[in-house]
Short mmCIF file of C-alpha atoms and ligand atoms in Angstrom, two decimals:
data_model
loop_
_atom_site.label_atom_id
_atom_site.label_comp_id
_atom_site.label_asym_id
_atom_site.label_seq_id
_atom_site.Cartn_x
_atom_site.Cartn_y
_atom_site.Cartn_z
CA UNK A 1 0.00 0.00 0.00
CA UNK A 2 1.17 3.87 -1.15
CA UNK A 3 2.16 5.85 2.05
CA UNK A 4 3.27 9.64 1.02
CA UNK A 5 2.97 12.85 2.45
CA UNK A 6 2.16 16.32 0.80
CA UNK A 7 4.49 18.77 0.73
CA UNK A 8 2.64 21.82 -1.08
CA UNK A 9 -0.50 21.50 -3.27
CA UNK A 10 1.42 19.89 -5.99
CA UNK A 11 4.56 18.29 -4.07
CA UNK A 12 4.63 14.88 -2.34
CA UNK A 13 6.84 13.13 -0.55
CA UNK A 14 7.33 9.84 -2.15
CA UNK A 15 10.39 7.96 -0.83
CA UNK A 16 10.43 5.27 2.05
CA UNK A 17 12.16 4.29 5.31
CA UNK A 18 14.38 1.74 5.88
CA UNK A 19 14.46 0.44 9.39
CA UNK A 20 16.29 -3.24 8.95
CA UNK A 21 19.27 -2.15 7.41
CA UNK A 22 22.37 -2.97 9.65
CA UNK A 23 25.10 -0.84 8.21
CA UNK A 24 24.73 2.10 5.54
CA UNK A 25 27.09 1.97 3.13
CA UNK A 26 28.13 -0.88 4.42
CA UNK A 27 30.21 0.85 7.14
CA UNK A 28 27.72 3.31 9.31
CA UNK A 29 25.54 1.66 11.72
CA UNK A 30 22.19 3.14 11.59
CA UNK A 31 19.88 1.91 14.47
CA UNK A 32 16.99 4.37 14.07
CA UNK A 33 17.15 3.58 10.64
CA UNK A 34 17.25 5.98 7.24
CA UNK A 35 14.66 7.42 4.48
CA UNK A 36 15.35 7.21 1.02
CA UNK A 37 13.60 10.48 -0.18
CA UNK A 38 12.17 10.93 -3.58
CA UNK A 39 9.59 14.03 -4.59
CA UNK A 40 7.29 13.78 -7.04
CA UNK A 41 5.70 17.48 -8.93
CA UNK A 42 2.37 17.18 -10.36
CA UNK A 43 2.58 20.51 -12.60
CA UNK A 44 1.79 20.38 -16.01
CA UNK A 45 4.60 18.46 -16.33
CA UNK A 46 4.74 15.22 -14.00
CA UNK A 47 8.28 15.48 -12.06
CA UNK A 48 9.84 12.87 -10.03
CA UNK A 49 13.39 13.82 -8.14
CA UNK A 50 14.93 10.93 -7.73
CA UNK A 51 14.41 7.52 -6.87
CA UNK A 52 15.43 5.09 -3.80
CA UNK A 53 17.16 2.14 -2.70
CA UNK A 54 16.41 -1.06 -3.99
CA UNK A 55 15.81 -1.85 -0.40
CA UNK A 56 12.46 0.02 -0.89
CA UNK A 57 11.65 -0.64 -4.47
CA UNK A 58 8.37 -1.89 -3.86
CA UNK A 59 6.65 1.03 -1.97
CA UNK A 60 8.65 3.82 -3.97
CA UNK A 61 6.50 2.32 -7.21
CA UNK A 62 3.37 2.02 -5.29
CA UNK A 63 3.85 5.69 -4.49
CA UNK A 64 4.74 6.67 -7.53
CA UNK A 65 1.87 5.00 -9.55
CA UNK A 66 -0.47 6.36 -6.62
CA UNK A 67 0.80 10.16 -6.46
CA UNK A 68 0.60 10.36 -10.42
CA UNK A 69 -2.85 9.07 -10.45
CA UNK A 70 -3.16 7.41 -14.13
CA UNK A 71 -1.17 10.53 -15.57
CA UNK A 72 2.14 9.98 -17.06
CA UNK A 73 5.32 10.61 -16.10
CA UNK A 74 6.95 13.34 -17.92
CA UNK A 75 10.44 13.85 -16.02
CA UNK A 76 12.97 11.85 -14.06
CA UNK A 77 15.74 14.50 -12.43
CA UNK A 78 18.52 12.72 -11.26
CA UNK A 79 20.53 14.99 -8.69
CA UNK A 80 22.73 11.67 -7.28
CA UNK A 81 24.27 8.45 -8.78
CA UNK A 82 24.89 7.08 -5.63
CA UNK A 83 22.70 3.63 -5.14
CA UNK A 84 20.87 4.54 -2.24
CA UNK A 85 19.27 7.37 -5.02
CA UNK A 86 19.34 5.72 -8.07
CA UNK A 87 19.32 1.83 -7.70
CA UNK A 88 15.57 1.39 -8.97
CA UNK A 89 16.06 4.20 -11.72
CA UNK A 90 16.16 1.05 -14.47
CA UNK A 91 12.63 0.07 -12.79
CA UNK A 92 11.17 3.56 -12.99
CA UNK A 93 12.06 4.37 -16.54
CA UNK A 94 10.93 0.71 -17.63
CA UNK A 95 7.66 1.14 -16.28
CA UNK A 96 7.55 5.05 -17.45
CA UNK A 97 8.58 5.16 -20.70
CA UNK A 98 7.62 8.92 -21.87
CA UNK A 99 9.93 10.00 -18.71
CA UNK A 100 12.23 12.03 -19.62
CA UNK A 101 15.72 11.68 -17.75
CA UNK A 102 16.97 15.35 -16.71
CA UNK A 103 20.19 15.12 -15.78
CA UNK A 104 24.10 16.57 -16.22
CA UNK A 105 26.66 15.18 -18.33
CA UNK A 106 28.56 13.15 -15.94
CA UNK A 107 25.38 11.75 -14.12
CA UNK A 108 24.81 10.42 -17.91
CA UNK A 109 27.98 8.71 -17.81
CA UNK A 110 26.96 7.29 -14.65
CA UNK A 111 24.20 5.92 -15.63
CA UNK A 112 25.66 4.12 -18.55
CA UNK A 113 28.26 2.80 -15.79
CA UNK A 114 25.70 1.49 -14.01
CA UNK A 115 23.17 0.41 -16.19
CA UNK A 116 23.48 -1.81 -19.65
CA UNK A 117 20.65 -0.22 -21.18
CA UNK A 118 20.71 2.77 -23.34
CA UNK A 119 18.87 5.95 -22.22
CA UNK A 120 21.05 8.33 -24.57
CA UNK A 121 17.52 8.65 -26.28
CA UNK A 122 15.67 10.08 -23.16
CA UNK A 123 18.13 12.15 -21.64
CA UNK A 124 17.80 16.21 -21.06
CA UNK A 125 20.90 17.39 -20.33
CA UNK A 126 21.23 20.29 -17.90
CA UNK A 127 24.05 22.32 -16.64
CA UNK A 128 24.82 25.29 -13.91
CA UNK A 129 21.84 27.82 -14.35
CA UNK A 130 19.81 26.24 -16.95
CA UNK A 131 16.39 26.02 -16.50
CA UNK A 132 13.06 23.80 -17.36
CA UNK A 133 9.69 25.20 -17.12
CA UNK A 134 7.04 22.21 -16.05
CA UNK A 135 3.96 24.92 -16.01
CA UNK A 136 3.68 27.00 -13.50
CA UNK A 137 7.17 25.99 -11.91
CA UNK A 138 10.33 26.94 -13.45
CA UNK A 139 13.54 25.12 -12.25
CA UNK A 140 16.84 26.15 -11.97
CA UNK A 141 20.10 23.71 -11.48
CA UNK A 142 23.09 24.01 -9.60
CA UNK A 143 25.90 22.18 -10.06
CA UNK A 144 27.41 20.74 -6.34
CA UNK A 145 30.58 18.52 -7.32
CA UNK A 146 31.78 16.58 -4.64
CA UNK A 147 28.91 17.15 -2.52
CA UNK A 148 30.14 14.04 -1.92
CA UNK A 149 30.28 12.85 -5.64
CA UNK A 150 31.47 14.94 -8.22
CA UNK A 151 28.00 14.59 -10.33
CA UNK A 152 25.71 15.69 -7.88
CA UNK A 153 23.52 18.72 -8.83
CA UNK A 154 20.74 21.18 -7.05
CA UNK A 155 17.59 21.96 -8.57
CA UNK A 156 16.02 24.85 -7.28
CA UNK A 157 12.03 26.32 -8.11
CA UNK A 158 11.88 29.45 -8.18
CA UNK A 159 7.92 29.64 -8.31
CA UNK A 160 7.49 27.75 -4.69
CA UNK A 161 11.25 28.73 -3.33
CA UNK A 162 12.08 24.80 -3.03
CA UNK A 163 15.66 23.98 -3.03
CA UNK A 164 16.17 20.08 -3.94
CA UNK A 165 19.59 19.68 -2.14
CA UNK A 166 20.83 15.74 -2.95
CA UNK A 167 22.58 14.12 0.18
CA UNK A 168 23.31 17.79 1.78
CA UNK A 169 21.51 18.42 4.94
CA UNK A 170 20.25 15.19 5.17
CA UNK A 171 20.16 12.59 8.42
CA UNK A 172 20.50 9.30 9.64
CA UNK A 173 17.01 7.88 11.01
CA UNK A 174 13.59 6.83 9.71
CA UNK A 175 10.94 9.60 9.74
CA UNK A 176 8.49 7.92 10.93
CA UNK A 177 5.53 9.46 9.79
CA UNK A 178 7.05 13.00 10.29
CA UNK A 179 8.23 14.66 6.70
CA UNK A 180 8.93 18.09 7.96
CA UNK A 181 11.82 19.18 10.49
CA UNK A 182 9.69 21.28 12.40
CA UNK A 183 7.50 18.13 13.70
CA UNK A 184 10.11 17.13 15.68
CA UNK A 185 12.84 18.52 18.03
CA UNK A 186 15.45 18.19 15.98
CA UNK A 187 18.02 20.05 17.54
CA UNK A 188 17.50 17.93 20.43
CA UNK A 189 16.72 14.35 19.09
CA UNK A 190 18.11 14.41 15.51
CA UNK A 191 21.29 17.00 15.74
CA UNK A 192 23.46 14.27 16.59
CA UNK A 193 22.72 12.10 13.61
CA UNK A 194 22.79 14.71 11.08
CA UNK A 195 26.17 15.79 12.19
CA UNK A 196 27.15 11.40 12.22
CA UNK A 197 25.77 11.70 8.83
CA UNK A 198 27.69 14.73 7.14
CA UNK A 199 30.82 14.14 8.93
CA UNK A 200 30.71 10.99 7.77
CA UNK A 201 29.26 11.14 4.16
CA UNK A 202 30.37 14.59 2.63
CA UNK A 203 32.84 15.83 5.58
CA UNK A 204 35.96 15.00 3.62
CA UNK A 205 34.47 17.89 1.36
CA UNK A 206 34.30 21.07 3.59
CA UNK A 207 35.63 23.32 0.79
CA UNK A 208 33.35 22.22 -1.96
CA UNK A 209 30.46 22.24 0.61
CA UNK A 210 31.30 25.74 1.42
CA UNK A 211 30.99 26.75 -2.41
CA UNK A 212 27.75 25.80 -2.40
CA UNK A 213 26.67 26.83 0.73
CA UNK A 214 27.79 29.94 -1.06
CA UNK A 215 25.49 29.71 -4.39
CA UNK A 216 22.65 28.66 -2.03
CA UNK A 217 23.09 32.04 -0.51
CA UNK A 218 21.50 33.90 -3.19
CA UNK A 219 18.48 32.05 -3.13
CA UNK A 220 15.04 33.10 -1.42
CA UNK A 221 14.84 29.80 0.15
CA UNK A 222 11.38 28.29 1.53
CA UNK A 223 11.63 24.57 1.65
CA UNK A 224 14.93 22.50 1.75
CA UNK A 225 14.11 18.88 0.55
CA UNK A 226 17.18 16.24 1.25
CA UNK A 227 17.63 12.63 -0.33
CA UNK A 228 17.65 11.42 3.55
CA UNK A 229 15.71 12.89 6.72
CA UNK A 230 13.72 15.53 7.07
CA UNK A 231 11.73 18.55 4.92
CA UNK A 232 12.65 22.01 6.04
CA UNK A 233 9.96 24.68 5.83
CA UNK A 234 10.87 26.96 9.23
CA UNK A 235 13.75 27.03 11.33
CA UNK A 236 16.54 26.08 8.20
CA UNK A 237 18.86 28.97 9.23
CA UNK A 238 20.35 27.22 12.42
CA UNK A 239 20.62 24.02 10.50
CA UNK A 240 22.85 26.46 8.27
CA UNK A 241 24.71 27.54 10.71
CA UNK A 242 25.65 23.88 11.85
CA UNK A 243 26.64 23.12 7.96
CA UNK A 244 28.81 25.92 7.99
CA UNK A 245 30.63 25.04 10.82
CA UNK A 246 31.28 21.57 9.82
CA UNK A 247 31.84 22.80 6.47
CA UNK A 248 34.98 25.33 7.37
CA UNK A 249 36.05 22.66 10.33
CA UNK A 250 35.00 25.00 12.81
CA UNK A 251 34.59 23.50 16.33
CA UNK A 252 30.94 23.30 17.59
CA UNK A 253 31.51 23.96 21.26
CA UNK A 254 34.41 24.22 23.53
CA UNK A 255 35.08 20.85 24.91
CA UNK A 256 37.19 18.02 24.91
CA UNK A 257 36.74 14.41 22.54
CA UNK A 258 38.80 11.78 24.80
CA UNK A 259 38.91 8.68 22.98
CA UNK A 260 40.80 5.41 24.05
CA UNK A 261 42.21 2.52 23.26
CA UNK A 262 42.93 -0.06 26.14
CA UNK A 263 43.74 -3.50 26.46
CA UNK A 264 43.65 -4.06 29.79
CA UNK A 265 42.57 -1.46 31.16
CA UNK A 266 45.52 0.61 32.02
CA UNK A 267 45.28 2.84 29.64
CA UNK A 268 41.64 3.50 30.32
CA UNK A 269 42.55 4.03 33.78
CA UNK A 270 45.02 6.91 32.92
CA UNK A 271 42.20 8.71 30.03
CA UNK A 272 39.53 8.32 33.29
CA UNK A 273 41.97 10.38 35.84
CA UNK A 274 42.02 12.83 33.24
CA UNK A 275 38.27 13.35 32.50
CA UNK A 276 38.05 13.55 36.40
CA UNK A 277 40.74 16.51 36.48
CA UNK A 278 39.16 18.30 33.71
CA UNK A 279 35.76 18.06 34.50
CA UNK A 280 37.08 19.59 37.92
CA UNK A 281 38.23 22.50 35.57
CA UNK A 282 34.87 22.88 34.02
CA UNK A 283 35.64 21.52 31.35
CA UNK A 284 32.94 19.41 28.96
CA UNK A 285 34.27 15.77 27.95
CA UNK A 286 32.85 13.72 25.55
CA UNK A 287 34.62 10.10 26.38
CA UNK A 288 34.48 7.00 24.11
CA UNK A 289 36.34 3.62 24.24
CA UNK A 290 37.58 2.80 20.60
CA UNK A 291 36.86 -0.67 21.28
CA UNK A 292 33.05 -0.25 21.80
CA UNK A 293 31.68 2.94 20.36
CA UNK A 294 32.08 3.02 16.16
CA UNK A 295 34.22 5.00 14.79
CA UNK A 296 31.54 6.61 12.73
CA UNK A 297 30.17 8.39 16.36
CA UNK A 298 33.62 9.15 17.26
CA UNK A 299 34.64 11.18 14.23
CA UNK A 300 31.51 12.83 14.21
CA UNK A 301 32.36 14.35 17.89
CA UNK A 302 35.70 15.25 16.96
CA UNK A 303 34.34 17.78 14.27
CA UNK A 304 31.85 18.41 17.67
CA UNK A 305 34.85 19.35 19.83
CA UNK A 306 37.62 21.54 19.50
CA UNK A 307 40.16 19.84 21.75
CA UNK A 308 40.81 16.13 20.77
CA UNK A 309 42.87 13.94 23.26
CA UNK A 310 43.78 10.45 22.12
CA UNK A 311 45.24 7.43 24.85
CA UNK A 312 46.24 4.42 22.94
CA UNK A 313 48.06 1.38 24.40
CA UNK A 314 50.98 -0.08 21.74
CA UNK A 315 50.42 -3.19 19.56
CA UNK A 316 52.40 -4.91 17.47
CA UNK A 317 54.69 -1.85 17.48
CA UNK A 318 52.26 -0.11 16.43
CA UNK A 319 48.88 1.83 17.52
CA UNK A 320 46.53 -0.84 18.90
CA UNK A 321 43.80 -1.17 16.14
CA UNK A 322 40.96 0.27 16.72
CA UNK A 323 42.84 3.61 17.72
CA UNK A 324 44.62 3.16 14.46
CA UNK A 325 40.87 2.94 12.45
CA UNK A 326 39.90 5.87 14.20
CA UNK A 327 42.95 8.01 13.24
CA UNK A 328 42.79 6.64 9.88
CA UNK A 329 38.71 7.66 9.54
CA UNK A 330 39.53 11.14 11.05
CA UNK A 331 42.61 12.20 8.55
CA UNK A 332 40.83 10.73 5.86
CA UNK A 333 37.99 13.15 7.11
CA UNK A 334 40.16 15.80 6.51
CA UNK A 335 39.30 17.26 9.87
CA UNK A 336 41.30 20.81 10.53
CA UNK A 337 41.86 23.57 13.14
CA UNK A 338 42.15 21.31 16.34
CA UNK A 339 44.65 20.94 19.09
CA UNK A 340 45.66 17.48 20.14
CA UNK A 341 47.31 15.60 23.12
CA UNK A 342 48.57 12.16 23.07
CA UNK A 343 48.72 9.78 25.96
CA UNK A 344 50.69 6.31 24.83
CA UNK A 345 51.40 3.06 26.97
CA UNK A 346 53.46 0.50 26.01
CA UNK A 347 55.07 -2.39 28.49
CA UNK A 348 58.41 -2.46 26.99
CA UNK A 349 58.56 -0.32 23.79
CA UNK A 350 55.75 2.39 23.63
CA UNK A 351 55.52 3.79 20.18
CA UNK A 352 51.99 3.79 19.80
CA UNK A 353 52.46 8.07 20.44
CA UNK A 354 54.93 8.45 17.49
CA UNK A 355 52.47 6.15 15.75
CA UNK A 356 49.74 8.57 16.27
CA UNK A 357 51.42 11.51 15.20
CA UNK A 358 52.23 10.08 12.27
CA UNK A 359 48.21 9.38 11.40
CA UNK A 360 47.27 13.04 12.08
CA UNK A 361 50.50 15.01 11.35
CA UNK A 362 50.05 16.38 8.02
CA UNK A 363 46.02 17.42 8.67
CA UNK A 364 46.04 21.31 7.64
CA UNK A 365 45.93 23.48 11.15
CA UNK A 366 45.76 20.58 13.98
CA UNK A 367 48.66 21.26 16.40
CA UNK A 368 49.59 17.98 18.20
CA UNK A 369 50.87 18.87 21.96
CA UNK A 370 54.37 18.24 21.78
CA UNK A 371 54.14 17.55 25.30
CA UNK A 372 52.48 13.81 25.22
CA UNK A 373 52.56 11.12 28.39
CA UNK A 374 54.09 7.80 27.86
CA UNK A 375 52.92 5.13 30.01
CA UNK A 376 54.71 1.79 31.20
CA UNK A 377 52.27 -0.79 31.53
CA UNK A 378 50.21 2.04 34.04
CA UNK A 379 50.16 5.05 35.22
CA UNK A 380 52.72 5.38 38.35
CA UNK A 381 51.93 7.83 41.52
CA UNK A 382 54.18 10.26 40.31
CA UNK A 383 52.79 10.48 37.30
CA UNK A 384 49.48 12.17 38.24
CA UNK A 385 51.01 15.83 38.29
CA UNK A 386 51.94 15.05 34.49
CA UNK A 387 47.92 14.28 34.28
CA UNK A 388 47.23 17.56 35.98
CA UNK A 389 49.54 19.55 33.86
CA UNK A 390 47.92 18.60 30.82
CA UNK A 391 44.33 19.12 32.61
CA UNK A 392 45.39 22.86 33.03
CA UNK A 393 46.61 22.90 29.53
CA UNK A 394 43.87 21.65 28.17
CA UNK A 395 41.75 23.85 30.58
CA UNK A 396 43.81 27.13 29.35
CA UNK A 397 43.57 26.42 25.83
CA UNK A 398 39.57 26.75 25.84
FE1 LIG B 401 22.63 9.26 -0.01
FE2 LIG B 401 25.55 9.92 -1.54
O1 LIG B 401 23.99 8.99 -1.23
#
């Protein structure tokens, strides 16, 4: 059975949630689950804006076929390649053959990449600022490469003020029944998994975010509609804000990410004293164990935090793993602007410090304390006024 939601008069929400899926992407866990958005125009012109995952074929088609009503389907615009968008795009052009594909010239040669079929036939290709008239719409599109793929396009309407954004400002999490942003308290139930979810997805991609960000600017803006999560009709500009923070690698808040690695516990023992001595500072800790919280959560608070601490026993000469993952997620992330400390243990050769370093020495603007505490097999008596002295620096530099 068809379950949509109406936007405007002649918008509907058409896409589905996905609740069973274990790992998006294959990597992020998502335990409140995802939406696959697609938006379907009934102007003169039938639009559809993208598909969904296979996952949800079924009910996208049944929404589809339901929205339109017996009318045909004049347009496909394809802002994404990525499957999650455009897996049952083969599907949706079989069963509407009129549809015309709108898209740019490297989604085309995604499309042949992924599918055999050719669809040279059907395609409308677009570029930045042109624009297609439907009736009494009139779209504009906007070219967002590397937002996180480098085909992925913007459409914009300039008759309702709806900006069609691809994955940017999207979310982890089902909906639920609720479309819209502003039927839930987002920036206290869903702020977390939107930042999870651009960290994540596009943070790698700060500068090209920030280019858009910049384009979007000039638009009178009424309705933001994502490929994932929720519709924005009020309330968008402190959503913004958050973008352009993450975009530009600008801290959130003033506290501290302590993340550790520990064996045995020793290690765990030393990161604890030190949440202890800041917290007695006043300082706000956000503390995860490598070994049991994903890194996926992880990197997403250290583009939360401004002040990063990492404790990581030694293994195999080396960082112990998961630390290592974590590192490797976070420069790969491209995160920037932070200061670091570095507590290392090791029973008879520590080098899991220098191995540390290594992981997040070349990220642009992070300044690694050169002062770092080295651990042998546990923290000694004496060593608790080298734990204090980096509590105070740590305290000083926020
Ligand atoms: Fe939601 Fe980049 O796909």
């Amino acid at each position: 059975m068809y379950c949509t939601r109406k936007i405007l008069d002649d918008l509907f929400w058409v896409g589905a949630d996905d609740r069973r899926l274990a790992c998006f992407e294959g990597v992020y866990g998502v335990p409140d689950g995802v939406s696959y958005n697609s938006y379907l125009l009934l102007d003169e012109k039938t639009v559809l804006f993208d598909t969904v995952d296979k996952a949800v074929y079924s009910v996208f088609l049944e929404n589809v076929a339901h929205t339109l009503n017996g009318r045909p389907l004049d347009y496909l615009v394809i802002h994404h390649m990525e499957p999650d968008h455009a897996a049952t795009l083969e599907l949706l052009v079989a069963r509407y053959p009129e549809a015309k594909i709108v898209c740019n010239a490297k989604i085309k040669t995604m499309i042949a990449q992924f599918f055999p079929m050719d669809l040279s036939e059907r395609i409308v290709l677009v570029k930045e600022g042109d624009t297609l008239t439907t009736g009494r719409h009139s779209f504009s599109f906007i070219m967002a490469p590397m937002v996180h793929w480098p085909e992925v396009m913007m459409s914009y309407d300039s008759t309702d003020k709806v900006l069609f954004t691809a994955d940017a400002f999207g979310t982890f999490g089902a909906l639920n029944g609720r479309l819209f942003a502003d039927e839930t308290d987002f920036f206290g139930e869903h702020l977390d998994e939107a930042r999870r979810y651009y960290t994540n997805i596009v943070g790698k991609y700060g500068m090209q975010v920030t280019a858009v960000l910049k384009k979007a600017a000039a638009l009178d803006i009424a309705y933001v509609c994502p490929l994932h999560g929720f519709v924005w009709r009020e309330g968008f500009g402190a959503f913004l804000e958050k973008y352009r923070l993450w975009a530009s690698y600008a801290p959130e808040e003033r506290s501290v990410l302590l993340a550790y690695a520990s064996v045995y516990g020793h290690t765990e023992n030393a990161a604890n004293i030190l949440a202890v001595r800041l917290a007695e500072r006043g300082v706000k800790v956000r503390m995860y164990d490598t070994s049991v919280t994903p890194a996926s959560y992880i990197l997403s608070d250290a583009f939360r935090c401004s002040f990063l601490v990492f404790a990581a026993t030694t293994y195999n000469n080396g960082v112990f793993v998961t630390m290592e993952n974590l590192l490797h997620d976070i420069a790969a992330h491209n995160l920037q602007n932070r200061k670091v400390a570095i507590i290392e243990n090791g029973s008879w050769a520590p080098t899991s410090g220098k191995g540390m370093r290594e992981i997040l020495g070349g990220l642009k603007n992070v300044e690694i304390l050169d002062s770092q505490i080295t651990l042998k097999s546990a923290l000694t008596e004496g060593q608790l006024e080298q734990i204090d002295a980096l509590a105070d620096t740590i305290a000083a530099a926020l």
